[in-house]
XYZ file of C-alpha atoms in Angstrom:
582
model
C 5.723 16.732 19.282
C 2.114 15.806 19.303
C 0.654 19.543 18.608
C -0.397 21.083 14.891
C 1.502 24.547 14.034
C 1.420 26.982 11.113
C 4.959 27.398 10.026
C 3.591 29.405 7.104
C 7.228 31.294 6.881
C 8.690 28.070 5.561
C 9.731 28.500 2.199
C 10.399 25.649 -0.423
C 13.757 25.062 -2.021
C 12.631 22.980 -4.894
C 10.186 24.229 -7.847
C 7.004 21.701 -7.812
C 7.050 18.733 -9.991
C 5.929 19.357 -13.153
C 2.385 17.207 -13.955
C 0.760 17.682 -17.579
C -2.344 16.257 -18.330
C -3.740 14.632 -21.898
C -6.973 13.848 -21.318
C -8.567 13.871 -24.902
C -12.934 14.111 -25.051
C -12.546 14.250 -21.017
C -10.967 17.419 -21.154
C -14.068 19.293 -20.905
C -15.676 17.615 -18.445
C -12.557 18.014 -15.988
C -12.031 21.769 -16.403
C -16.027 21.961 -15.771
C -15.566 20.285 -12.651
C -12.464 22.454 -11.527
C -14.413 25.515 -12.289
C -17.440 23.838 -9.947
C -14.924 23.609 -7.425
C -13.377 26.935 -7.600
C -16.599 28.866 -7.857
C -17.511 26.836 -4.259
C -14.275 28.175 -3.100
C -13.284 24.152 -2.516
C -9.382 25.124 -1.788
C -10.385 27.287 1.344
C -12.960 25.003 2.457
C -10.531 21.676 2.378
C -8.111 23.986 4.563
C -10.808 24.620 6.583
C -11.453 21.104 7.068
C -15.106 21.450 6.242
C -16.502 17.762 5.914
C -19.133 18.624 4.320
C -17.124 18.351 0.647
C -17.378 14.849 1.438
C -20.577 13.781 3.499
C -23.939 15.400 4.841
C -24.453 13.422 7.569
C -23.112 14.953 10.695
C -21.592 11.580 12.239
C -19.474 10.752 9.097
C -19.010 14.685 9.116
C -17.116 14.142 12.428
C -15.177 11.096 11.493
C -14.055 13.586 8.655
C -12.472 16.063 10.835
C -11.146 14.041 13.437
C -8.590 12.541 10.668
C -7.235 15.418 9.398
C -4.253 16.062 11.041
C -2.321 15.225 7.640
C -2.657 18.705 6.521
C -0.465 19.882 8.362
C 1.557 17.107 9.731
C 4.766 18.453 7.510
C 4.779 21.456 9.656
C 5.045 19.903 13.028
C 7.422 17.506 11.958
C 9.845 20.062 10.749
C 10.305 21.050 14.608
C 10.647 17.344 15.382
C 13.183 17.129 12.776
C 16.207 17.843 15.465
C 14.963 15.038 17.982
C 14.874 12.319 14.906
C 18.545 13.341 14.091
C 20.079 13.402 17.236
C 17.810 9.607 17.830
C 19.682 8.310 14.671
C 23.127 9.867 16.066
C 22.579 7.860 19.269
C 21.445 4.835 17.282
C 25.047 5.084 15.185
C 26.849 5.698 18.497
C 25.481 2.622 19.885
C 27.131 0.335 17.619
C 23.732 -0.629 15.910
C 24.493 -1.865 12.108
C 20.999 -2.693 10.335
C 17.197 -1.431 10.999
C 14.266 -3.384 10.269
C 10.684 -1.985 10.213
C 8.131 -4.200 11.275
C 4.640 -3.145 10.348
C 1.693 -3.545 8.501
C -0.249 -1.319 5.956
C 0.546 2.569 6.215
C 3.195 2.064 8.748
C 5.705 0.130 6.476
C 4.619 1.737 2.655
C 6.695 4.962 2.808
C 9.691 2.751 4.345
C 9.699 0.406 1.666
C 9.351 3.192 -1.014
C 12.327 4.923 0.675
C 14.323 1.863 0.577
C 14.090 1.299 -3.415
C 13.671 5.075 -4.351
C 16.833 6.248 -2.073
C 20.365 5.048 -2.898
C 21.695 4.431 0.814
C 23.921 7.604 1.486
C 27.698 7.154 3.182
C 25.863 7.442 7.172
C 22.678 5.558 6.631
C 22.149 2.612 8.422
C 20.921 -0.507 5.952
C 17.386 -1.035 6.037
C 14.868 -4.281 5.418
C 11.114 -3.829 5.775
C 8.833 -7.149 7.365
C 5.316 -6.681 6.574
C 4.272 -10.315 6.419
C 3.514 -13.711 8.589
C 5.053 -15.579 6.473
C 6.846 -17.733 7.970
C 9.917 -18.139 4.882
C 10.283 -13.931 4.693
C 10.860 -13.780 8.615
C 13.678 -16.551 8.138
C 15.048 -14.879 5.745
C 15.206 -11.581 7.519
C 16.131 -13.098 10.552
C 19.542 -14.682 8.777
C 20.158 -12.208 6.767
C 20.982 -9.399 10.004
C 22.773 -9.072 12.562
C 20.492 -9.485 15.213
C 22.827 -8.301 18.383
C 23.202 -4.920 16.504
C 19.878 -4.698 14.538
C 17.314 -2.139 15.626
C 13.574 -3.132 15.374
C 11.072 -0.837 14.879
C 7.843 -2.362 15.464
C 5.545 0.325 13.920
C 1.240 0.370 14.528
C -0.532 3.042 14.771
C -3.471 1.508 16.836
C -1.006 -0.903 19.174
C -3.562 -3.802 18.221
C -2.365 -4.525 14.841
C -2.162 -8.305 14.828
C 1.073 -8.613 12.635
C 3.568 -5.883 14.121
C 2.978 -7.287 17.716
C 3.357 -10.984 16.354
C 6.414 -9.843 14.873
C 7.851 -7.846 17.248
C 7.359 -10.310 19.971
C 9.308 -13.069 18.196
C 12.163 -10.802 17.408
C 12.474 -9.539 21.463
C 12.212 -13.302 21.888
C 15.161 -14.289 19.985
C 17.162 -10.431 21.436
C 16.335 -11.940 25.049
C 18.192 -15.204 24.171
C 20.827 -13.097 23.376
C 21.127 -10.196 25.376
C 19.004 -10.904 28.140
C 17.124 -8.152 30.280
C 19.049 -6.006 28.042
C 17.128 -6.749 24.525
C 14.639 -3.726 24.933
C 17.745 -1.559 23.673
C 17.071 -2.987 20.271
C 13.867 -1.710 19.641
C 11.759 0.923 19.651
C 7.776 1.569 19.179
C 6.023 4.023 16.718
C 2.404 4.457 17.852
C -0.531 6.680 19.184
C -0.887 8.315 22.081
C -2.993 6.219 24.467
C -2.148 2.902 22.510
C -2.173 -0.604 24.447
C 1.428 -0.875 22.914
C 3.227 1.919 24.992
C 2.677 0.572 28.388
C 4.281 -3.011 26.767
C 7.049 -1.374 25.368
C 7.854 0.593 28.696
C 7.219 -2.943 30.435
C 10.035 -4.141 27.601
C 12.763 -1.397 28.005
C 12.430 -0.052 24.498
C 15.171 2.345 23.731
C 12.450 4.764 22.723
C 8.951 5.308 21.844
C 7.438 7.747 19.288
C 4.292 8.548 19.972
C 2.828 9.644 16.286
C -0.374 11.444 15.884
C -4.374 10.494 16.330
C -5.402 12.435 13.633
C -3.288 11.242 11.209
C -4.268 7.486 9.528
C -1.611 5.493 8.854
C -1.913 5.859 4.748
C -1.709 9.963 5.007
C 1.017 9.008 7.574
C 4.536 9.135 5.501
C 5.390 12.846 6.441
C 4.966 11.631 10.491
C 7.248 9.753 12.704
C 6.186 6.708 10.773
C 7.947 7.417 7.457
C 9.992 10.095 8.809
C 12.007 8.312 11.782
C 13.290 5.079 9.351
C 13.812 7.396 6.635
C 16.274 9.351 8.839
C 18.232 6.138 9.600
C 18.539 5.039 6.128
C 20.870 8.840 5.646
C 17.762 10.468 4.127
C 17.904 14.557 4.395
C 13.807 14.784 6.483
C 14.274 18.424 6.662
C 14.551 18.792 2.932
C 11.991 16.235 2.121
C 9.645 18.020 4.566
C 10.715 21.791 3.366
C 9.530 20.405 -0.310
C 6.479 18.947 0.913
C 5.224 22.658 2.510
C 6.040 24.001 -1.096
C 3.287 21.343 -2.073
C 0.829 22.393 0.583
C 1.714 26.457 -0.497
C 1.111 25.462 -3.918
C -2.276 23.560 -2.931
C -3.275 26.514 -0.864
C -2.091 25.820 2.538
C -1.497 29.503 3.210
C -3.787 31.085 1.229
C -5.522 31.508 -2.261
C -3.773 30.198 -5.046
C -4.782 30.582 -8.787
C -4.397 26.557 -9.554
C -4.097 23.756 -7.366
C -2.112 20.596 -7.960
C -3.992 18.576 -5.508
C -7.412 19.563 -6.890
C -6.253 19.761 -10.326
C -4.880 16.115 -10.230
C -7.830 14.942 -7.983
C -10.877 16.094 -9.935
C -9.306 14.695 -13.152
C -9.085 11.440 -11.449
C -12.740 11.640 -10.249
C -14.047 12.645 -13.665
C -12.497 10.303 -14.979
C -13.014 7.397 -12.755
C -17.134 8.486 -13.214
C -16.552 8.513 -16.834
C -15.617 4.288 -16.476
C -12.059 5.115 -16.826
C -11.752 4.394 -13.214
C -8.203 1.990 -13.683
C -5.327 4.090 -12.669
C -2.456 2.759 -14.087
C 1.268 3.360 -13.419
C 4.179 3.630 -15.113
C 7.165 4.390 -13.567
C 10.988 3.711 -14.207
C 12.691 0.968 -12.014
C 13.494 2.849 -9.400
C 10.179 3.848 -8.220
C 8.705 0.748 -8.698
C 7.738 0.276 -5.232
C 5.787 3.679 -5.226
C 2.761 1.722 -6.434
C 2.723 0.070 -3.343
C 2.205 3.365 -1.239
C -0.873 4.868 -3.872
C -2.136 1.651 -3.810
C -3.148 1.449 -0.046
C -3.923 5.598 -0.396
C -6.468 5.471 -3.480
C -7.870 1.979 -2.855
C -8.435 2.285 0.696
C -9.857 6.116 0.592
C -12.030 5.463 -2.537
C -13.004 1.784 -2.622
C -16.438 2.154 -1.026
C -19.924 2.134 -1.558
C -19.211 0.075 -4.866
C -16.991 3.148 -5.815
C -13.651 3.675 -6.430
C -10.632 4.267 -8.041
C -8.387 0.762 -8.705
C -4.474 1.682 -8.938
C -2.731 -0.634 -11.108
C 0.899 -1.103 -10.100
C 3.556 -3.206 -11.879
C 2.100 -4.285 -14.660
C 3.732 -4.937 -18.169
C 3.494 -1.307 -20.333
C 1.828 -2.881 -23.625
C 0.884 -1.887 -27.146
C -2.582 0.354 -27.085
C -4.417 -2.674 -28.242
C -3.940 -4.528 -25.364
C -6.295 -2.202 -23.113
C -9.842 -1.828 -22.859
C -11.494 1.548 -22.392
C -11.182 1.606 -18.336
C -7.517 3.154 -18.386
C -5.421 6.678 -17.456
C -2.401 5.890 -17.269
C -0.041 8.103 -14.597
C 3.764 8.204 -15.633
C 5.636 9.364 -12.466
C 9.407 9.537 -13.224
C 12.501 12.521 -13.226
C 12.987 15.620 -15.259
C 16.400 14.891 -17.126
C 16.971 11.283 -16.989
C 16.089 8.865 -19.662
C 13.407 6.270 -19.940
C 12.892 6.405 -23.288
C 11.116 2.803 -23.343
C 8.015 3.733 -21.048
C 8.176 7.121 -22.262
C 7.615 6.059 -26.146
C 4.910 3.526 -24.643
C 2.878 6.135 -22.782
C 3.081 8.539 -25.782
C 1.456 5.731 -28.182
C -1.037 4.951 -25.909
C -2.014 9.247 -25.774
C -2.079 9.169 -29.436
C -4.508 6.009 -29.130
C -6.854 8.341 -27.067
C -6.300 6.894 -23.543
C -5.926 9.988 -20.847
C -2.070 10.565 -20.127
C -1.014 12.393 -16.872
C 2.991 12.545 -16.145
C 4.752 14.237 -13.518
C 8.801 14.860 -13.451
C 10.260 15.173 -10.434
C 13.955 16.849 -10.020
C 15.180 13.991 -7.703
C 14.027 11.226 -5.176
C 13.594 14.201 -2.056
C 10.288 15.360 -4.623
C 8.747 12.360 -3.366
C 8.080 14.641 0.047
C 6.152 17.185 -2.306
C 4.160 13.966 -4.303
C 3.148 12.187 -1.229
C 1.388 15.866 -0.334
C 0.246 16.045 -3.979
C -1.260 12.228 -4.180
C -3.008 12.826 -0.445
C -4.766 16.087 -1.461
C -5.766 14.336 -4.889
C -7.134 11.750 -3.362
C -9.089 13.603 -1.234
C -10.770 15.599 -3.805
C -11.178 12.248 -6.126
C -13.462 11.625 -2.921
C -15.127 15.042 -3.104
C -16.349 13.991 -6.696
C -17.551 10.402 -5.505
C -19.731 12.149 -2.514
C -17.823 9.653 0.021
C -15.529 9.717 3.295
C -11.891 9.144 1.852
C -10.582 8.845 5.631
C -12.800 5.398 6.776
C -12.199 1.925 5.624
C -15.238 -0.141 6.845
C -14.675 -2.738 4.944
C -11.134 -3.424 5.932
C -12.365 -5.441 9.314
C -14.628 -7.983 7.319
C -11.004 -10.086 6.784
C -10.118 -8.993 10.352
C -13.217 -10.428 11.763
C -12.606 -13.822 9.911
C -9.382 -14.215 10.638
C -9.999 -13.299 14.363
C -12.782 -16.274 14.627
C -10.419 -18.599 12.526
C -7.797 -17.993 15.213
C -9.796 -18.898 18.099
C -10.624 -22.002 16.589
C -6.945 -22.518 16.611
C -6.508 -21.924 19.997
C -8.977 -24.143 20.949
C -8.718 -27.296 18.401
C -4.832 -26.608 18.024
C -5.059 -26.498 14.095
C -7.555 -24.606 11.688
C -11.013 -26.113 10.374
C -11.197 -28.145 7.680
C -12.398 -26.518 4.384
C -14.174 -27.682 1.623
C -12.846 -30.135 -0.888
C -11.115 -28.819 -3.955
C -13.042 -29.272 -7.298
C -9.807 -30.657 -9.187
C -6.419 -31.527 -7.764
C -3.884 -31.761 -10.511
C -0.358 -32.150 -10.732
C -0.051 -31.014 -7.211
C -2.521 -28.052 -6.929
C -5.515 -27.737 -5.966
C -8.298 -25.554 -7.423
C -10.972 -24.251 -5.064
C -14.097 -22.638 -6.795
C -17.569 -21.926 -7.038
C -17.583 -23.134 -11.026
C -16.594 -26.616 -12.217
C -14.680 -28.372 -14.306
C -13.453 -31.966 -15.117
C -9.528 -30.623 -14.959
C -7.285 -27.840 -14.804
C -7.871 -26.319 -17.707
C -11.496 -26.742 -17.563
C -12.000 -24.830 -13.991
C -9.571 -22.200 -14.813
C -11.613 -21.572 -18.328
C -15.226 -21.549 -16.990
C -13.077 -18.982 -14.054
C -12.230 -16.703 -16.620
C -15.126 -17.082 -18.510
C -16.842 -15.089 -16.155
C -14.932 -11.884 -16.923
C -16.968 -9.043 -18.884
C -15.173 -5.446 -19.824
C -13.844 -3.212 -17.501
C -13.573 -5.632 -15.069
C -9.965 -6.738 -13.494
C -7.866 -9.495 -12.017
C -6.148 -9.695 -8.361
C -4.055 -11.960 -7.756
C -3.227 -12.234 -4.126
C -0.257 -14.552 -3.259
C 0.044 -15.983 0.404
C 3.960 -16.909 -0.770
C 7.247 -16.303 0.067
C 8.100 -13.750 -2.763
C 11.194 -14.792 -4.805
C 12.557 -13.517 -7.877
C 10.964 -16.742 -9.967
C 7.656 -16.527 -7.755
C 7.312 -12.988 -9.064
C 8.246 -14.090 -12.538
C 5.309 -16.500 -12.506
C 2.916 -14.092 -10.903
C 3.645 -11.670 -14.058
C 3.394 -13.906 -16.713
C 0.269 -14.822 -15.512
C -0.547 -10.941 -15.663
C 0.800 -10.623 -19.333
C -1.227 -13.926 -20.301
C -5.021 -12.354 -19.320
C -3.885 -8.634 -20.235
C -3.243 -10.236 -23.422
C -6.062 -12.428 -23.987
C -8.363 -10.779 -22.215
C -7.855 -7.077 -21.590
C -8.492 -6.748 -18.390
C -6.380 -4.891 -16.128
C -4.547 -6.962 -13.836
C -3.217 -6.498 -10.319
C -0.926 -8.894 -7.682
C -0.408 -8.470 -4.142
C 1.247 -10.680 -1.660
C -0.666 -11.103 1.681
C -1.663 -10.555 4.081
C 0.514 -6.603 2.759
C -2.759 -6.073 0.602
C -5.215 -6.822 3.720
C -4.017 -3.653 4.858
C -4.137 -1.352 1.630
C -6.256 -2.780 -1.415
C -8.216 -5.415 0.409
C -10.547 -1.788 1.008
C -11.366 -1.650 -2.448
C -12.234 -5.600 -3.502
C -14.952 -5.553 -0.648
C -16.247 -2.121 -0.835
C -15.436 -1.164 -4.544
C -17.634 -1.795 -7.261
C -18.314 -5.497 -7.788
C -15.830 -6.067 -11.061
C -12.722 -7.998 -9.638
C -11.928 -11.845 -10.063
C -9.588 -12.511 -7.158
C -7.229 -15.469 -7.554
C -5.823 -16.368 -4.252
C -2.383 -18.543 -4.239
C -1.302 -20.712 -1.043
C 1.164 -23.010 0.214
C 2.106 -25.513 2.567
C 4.910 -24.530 5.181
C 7.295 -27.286 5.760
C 9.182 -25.028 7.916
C 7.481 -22.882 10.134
C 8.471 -20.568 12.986
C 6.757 -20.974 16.116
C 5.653 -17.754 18.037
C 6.660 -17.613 21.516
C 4.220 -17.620 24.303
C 1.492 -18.296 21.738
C -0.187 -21.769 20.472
C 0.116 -21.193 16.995
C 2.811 -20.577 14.285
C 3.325 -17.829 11.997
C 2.128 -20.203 8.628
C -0.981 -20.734 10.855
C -1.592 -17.156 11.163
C -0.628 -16.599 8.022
C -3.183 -19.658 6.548
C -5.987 -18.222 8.544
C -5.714 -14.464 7.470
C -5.752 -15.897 3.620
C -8.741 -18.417 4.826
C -10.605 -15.481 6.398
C -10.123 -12.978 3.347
C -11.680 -15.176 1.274
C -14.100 -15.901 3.308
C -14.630 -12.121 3.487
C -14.412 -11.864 -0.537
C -17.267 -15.149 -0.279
C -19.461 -12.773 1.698
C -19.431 -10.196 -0.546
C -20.254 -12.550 -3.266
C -17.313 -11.650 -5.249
C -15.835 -14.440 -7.668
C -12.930 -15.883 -6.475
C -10.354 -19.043 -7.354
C -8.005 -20.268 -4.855
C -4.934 -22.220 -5.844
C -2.932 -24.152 -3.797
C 0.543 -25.217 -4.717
C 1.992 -27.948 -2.418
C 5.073 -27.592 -0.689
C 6.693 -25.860 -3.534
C 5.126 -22.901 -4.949
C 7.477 -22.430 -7.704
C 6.449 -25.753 -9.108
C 2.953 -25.407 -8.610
C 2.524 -22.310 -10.687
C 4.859 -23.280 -13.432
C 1.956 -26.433 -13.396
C -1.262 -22.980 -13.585
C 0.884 -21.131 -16.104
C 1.234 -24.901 -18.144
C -2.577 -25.256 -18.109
C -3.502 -21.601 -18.628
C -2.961 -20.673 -22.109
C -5.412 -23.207 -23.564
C -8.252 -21.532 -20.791
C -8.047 -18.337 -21.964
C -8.680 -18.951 -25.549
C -11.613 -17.688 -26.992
């Protein structure tokens, strides 16, 4: 189903999530800017998809309109809801035990919040998400299925994503060794129309190919075929999640006035309050929605990180005691009406009473997530409206691309990647690569930090295997600057974050330190029919990001850990504590 339709007699089953908002001396200022928006009739005009809410100039005006589809994607996949059923029917019927999605960006997030928010009903099929090269996660993946009866959906919107086609030609590899001229029945391709990718997955016998939608980008994209379609697999009820999300778009106006908006409501507070300097969106959530960060991540950084804008969604981090945080913060509690969390809850109540701005939504159950994607898309859309930018570009997204893409052929031609320059200390096993100096450890990571001023943040982006004791690490080191530094801290592994937040440390406004982690690969997985391996790939798309973050001038510290990266950050975390005192 590749056409737009009004369905505008579908009627929701679910009452809207409920969303307060606390937003102290910015209260004013918001419900000025939602009366500015009302009295320019902004509701009709979004529906209208009038780009000029965003942009003047008439090219960016048409770049607008050409991507948004989204509005009304819900609608058309309601009559595509019978075909996804009776695919996952067939699927079950085939003998098929296990689904991975293979993807990068917007084409994995909504699977992967699925997957955690979703307890696996009776008739799903077991799900794992690969959205990395490296080269440990695809072994363990690999092992860990059954690969004779695992589907593979190798999911890219453009069919020239680097990743997906890397992966999904090492999986058909290891299917042909198996099954022959018969492994195209274990897989099947979500893409565009018109993508480079159908014709090779005809040419491959795919057991089917959805073709998803031009004028939808891939992070407005979990109500298509790409959320929708691995949802349905995993026993998830689409028609229900996709009859709440059209009570979101009713409720934001799809079908006519409406006397208050969630979108626009949640959207201009955002804005307001990201102009205001409180532009550190911070969520809280309870542990089964911890992965929903990773979906708003890639939607707010990568629609508002531009022009040295933006909004910076903080995900995972430690909840903390009020005087912890500096005065950069809302903080966004997204959890269920009815079920206990009284731990975050009492935390995000102290901080209100402190004075930071407090917005919380309850929603009845995990199929609400249909109507918050709607609400979060719309939101950030109007965040945009306030900023005066184009939420639906990410130019700065192919600065890593471009890197990488030049590393690569240098690979192809030398066999191995160029040297770099020599690290500025090498201690205990890791080496520290940065613009400052310092006679040890300690000494470089202190005059690193030194460079922080308020309202800036930390990223730490970790080219690792992730582990349960990796991610340990990676938090403590989180909980060590939050606390002795108050800056707002975020983690990413990569290349995941190329895809979503990278957007925001290039274009965004210039107040990140970016801490990049690497690692040798002492056992690597060569792709087929190509002259590198995945840790290659892998080392050049972390080599050509910060390169990227270089050009921008942004201040960066890369660490790498040996062979063992457990060991080598237990040897950062050792020296940190003495370079953060002040």
């Amino acid at each position: 189903m590749n056409s737009f339709s009004d369905s505008s007699q579908s009627k929701p089953t679910a009452l809207i999530p409920k969303m307060t908002l606390q937003a102290g001396q910015y209260q004013a200022a918001i419900d000025a800017k939602i009366q500015e928006f009302n009295t320019r009739n902004f509701t009709e005009s979004f529906w209208q998809k009038d780009a000029s809410l965003w942009v003047q100039d008439e090219k960016a005006q048409q770049s607008v309109r050409s991507f948004m589809g989204w509005l009304r994607v819900a609608e058309t996949m309601q009559q595509a809801v019978p075909e996804i059923e009776q695919f996952v029917q067939e699927v079950k019927a085939a003998g098929f035990k296990h689904v991975v999605v293979m993807g990068m960006g917007g084409s994995t997030m909504a699977p992967i919040v699925f997957k955690e928010s979703f307890e696996r009903s009776a008739d799903g099929l077991p799900m794992s998400v690969l959205d990395t090269t490296d080269p440990g996660t695809v072994r363990q993946i690999e092992e860990a299925v059954p690969l004779a009866d695992t589907l593979f959906i190798v999911a890219s919107k453009s069919g020239t994503t680097a990743e997906p086609l890397a992966f999904g030609d090492y999986f058909y590899h290891r299917l042909r060794e198996l099954k022959g001229d018969k492994a195209g029945e274990n897989f099947v391709a979500i893409t565009d129309p018109g993508s480079a990718f159908v014709a090779a997955a005809q040419a491959q016998g795919y057991r089917r190919i959805f073709l998803n939608f031009a004028e939808v980008g891939g992070r407005f994209s979990a109500l298509s075929y790409f959320g929708l379609v691995p949802a349905a697999l995993y026993g998830i009820s689409i028609e229900e999640m996709l009859t709440r999300a059209i009570g979101m778009m009713r409720a934001c106006g799809a079908y006519g006035a409406v006397e208050q908006n969630p979108g626009l409501e949640l959207g201009v507070a955002l804005g307001v309050l990201a102009e205001a300097g409180r532009d550190k969106l911070t969520l809280v959530v309870p542990g089964s929605l911890n992965d929903l960060g990773l979906w708003l991540e890639q939607l707010i950084a990568e629609s508002t990180g531009k022009e040295g804008k933006g909004i910076l969604p903080v995900a995972g981090e430690p909840v903390r005691e009020p005087a912890v945080y500096g005065q950069d913060r809302v903080f966004v509690y997204v959890g269920y009406q009815g079920q206990p969390d009284e731990a975050n809850r009492a935390k995000v109540a102290a901080l209100q009473q402190a004075g930071h701005p407090v917005i919380q939504i309850l929603m009845n159950d995990p199929l609400d997530l249909g109507q918050e994607f709607f609400r979060w898309e719309v939101a950030t859309a109007v965040a945009s409206a306030v900023f005066g930018i184009n939420p639906f570009d990410q130019p700065n997204v192919q600065a890593a691309k471009t890197a990488t893409d030049s590393l690569m052929k240098v690979v192809q031609e030398q066999g191995q990647l160029p040297q770099g320059e020599a690290p500025k200390v090498t201690e205990n096993g890791v080496a520290y690569y940065t613009a400052v100096s310092g006679n040890d450890a300690t000494d470089v990571l202190r005059a690193f930090f030194a460079q922080a001023q308020p309202g800036n943040f930390l990223n730490i982006q970790a080219y690792l295997t992730e582990t349960p004791a990796v991610n340990d690490s990676l938090q403590e080191l989180r909980r060590q600057v939050q606390e002795q530094l108050h800056l707002a801290t975020t983690s990413g592994y990569g290349p995941r974050f190329l895809h979503s937040t990278g957007q925001y440390h290039k274009g965004g406004p210039d107040t990140g330190l970016f801490v990049q982690l690497t690692v040798d690969h002492p056992q690597d997985i060569q792709l087929p029919g190509r002259s590198y391996s995945f840790g290659t790939f892998k080392n050049a798309q972390a080599a050509g990001d910060l390169q990227a973050l270089h050009d921008y001038n942004r201040r960066t510290l890369r660490l790498h850990l040996g062979a063992d990266a457990e060991l080598g950050l237990r040897q950062v975390l050792a020296a940190l504590p003495a370079a953060l005192q002040r």
